[in-house]
Coordinates of N, CA and C in Angstrom, one line a residue:
X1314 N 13.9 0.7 2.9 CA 13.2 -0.4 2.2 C 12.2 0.2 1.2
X1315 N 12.0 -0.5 0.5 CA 11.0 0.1 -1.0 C 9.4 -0.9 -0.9
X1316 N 9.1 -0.3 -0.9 CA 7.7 -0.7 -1.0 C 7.0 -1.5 -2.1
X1317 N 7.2 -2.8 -2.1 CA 7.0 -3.5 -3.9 C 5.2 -4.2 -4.3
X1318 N 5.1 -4.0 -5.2 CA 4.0 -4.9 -5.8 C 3.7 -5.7 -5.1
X1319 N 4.6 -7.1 -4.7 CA 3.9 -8.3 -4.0 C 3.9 -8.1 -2.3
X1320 N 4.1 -6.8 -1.8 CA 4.0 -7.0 -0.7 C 2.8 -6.8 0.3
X1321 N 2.1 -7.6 1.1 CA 0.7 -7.6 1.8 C 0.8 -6.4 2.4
X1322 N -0.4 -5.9 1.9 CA -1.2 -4.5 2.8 C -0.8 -4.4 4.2
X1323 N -1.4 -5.8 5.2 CA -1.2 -5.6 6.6 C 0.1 -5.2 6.7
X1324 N 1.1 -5.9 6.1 CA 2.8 -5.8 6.7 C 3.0 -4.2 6.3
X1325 N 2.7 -3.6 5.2 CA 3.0 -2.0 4.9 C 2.4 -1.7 5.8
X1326 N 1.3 -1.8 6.4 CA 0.3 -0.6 6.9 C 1.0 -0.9 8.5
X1327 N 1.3 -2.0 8.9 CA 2.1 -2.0 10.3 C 3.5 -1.3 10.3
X1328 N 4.3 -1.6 9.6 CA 5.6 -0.8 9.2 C 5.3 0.5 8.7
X1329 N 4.7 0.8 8.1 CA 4.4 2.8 7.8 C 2.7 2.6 7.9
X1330 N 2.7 2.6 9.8 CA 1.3 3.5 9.4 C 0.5 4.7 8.6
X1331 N 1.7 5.5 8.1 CA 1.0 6.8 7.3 C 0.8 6.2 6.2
X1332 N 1.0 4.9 5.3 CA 0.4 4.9 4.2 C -1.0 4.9 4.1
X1333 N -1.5 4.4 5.7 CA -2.9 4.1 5.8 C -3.9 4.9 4.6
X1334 N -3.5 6.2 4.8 CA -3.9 7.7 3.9 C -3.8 7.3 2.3
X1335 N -2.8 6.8 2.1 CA -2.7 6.8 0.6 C -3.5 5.7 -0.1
X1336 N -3.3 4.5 0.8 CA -4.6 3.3 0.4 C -5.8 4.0 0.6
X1337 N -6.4 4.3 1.8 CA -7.9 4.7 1.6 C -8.3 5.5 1.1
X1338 N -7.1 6.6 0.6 CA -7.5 8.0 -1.1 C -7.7 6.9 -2.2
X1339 N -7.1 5.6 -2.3 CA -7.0 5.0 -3.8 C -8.6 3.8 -3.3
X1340 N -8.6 3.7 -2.7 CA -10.0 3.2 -2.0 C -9.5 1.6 -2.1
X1341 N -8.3 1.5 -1.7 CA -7.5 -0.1 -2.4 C -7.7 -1.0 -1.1
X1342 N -7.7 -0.7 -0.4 CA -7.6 -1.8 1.3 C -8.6 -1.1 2.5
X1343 N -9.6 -2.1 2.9 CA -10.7 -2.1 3.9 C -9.8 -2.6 4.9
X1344 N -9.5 -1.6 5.8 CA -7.7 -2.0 7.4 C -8.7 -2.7 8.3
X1345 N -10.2 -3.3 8.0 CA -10.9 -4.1 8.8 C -11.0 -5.3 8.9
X1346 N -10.9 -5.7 7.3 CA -10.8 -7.0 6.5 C -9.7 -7.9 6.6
X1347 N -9.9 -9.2 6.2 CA -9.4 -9.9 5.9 C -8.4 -9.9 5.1
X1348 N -9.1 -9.2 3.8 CA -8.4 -9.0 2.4 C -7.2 -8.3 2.7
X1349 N -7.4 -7.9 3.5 CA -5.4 -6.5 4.0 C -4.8 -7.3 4.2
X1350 N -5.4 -8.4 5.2 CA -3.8 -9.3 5.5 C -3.2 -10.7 4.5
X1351 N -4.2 -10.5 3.5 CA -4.1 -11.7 2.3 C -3.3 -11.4 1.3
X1352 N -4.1 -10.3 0.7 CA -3.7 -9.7 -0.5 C -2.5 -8.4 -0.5
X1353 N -1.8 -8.7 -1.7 CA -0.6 -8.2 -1.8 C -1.4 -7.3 -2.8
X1354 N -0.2 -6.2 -2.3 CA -1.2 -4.7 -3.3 C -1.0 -4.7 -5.0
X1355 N -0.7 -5.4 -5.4 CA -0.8 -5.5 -6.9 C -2.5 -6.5 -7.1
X1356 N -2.9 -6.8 -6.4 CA -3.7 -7.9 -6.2 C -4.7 -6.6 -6.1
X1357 N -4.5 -6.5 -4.8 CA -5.5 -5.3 -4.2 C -5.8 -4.4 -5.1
X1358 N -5.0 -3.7 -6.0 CA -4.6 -2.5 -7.2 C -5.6 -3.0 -8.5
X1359 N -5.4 -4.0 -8.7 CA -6.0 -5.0 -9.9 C -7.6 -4.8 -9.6
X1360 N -8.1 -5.4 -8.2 CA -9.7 -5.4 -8.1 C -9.9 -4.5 -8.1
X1361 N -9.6 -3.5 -8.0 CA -9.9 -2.2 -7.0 C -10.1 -1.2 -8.4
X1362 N -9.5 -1.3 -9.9 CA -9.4 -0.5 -11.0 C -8.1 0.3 -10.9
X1363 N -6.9 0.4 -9.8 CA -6.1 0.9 -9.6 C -5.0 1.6 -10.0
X1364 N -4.5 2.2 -10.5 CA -2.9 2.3 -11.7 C -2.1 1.8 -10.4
X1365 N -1.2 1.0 -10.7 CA -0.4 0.3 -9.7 C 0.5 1.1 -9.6
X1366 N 1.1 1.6 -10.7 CA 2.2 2.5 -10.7 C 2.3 3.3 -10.0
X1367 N 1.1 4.1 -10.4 CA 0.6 5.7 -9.5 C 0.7 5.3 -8.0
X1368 N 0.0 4.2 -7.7 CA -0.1 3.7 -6.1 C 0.9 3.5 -5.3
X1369 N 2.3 2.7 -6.5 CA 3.2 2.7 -5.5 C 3.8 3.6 -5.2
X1370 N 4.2 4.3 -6.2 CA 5.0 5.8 -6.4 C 4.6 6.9 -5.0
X1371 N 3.3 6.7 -4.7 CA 2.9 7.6 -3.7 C 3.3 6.9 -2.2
X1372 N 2.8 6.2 -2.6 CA 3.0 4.9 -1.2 C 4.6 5.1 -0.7
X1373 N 5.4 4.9 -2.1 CA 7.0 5.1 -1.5 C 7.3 6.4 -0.9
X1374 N 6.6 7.7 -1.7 CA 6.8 8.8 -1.6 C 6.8 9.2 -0.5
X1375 N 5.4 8.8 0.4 CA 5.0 8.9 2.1 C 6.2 8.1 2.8
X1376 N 6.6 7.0 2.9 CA 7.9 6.2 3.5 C 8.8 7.0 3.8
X1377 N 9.6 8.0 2.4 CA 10.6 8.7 2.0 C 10.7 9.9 2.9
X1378 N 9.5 10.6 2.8 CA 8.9 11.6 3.6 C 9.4 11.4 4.7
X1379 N 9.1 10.3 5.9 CA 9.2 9.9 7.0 C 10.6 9.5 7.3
X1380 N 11.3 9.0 6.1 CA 13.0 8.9 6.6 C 13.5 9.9 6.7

């Protein structure tokens, strides 16, 4: 599975705990808050000043790693 734009923080970060690392390098998701389980990472990417692109690209790259 690929990792997309509209998908909520909480559900990535439960399904590949190792992204944990790549969100809190991009400073995009507080795993304490509220906002993880609301906001979908293009959302999160947007407040945050983020390159979405760059974010996911890494984000998938860790997944890939792991398969």
């Amino acid at each position: 599975m690929r990792i997309t734009a509209e998908m909520k923080i909480d559900n990535v970060v439960r399904q590949y705990p190792e992204t944990v690392q790549v969100f809190n390098r991009y400073g995009v998701a507080c795993m304490g808050c509220s906002a993880a389980e609301y906001d979908n990472i293009a959302t999160s990417a947007q407040v945050h000043g983020v390159n979405l692109d760059q974010l996911l690209r890494e984000l998938n790259e860790t997944v890939i790693i792991r398969n």
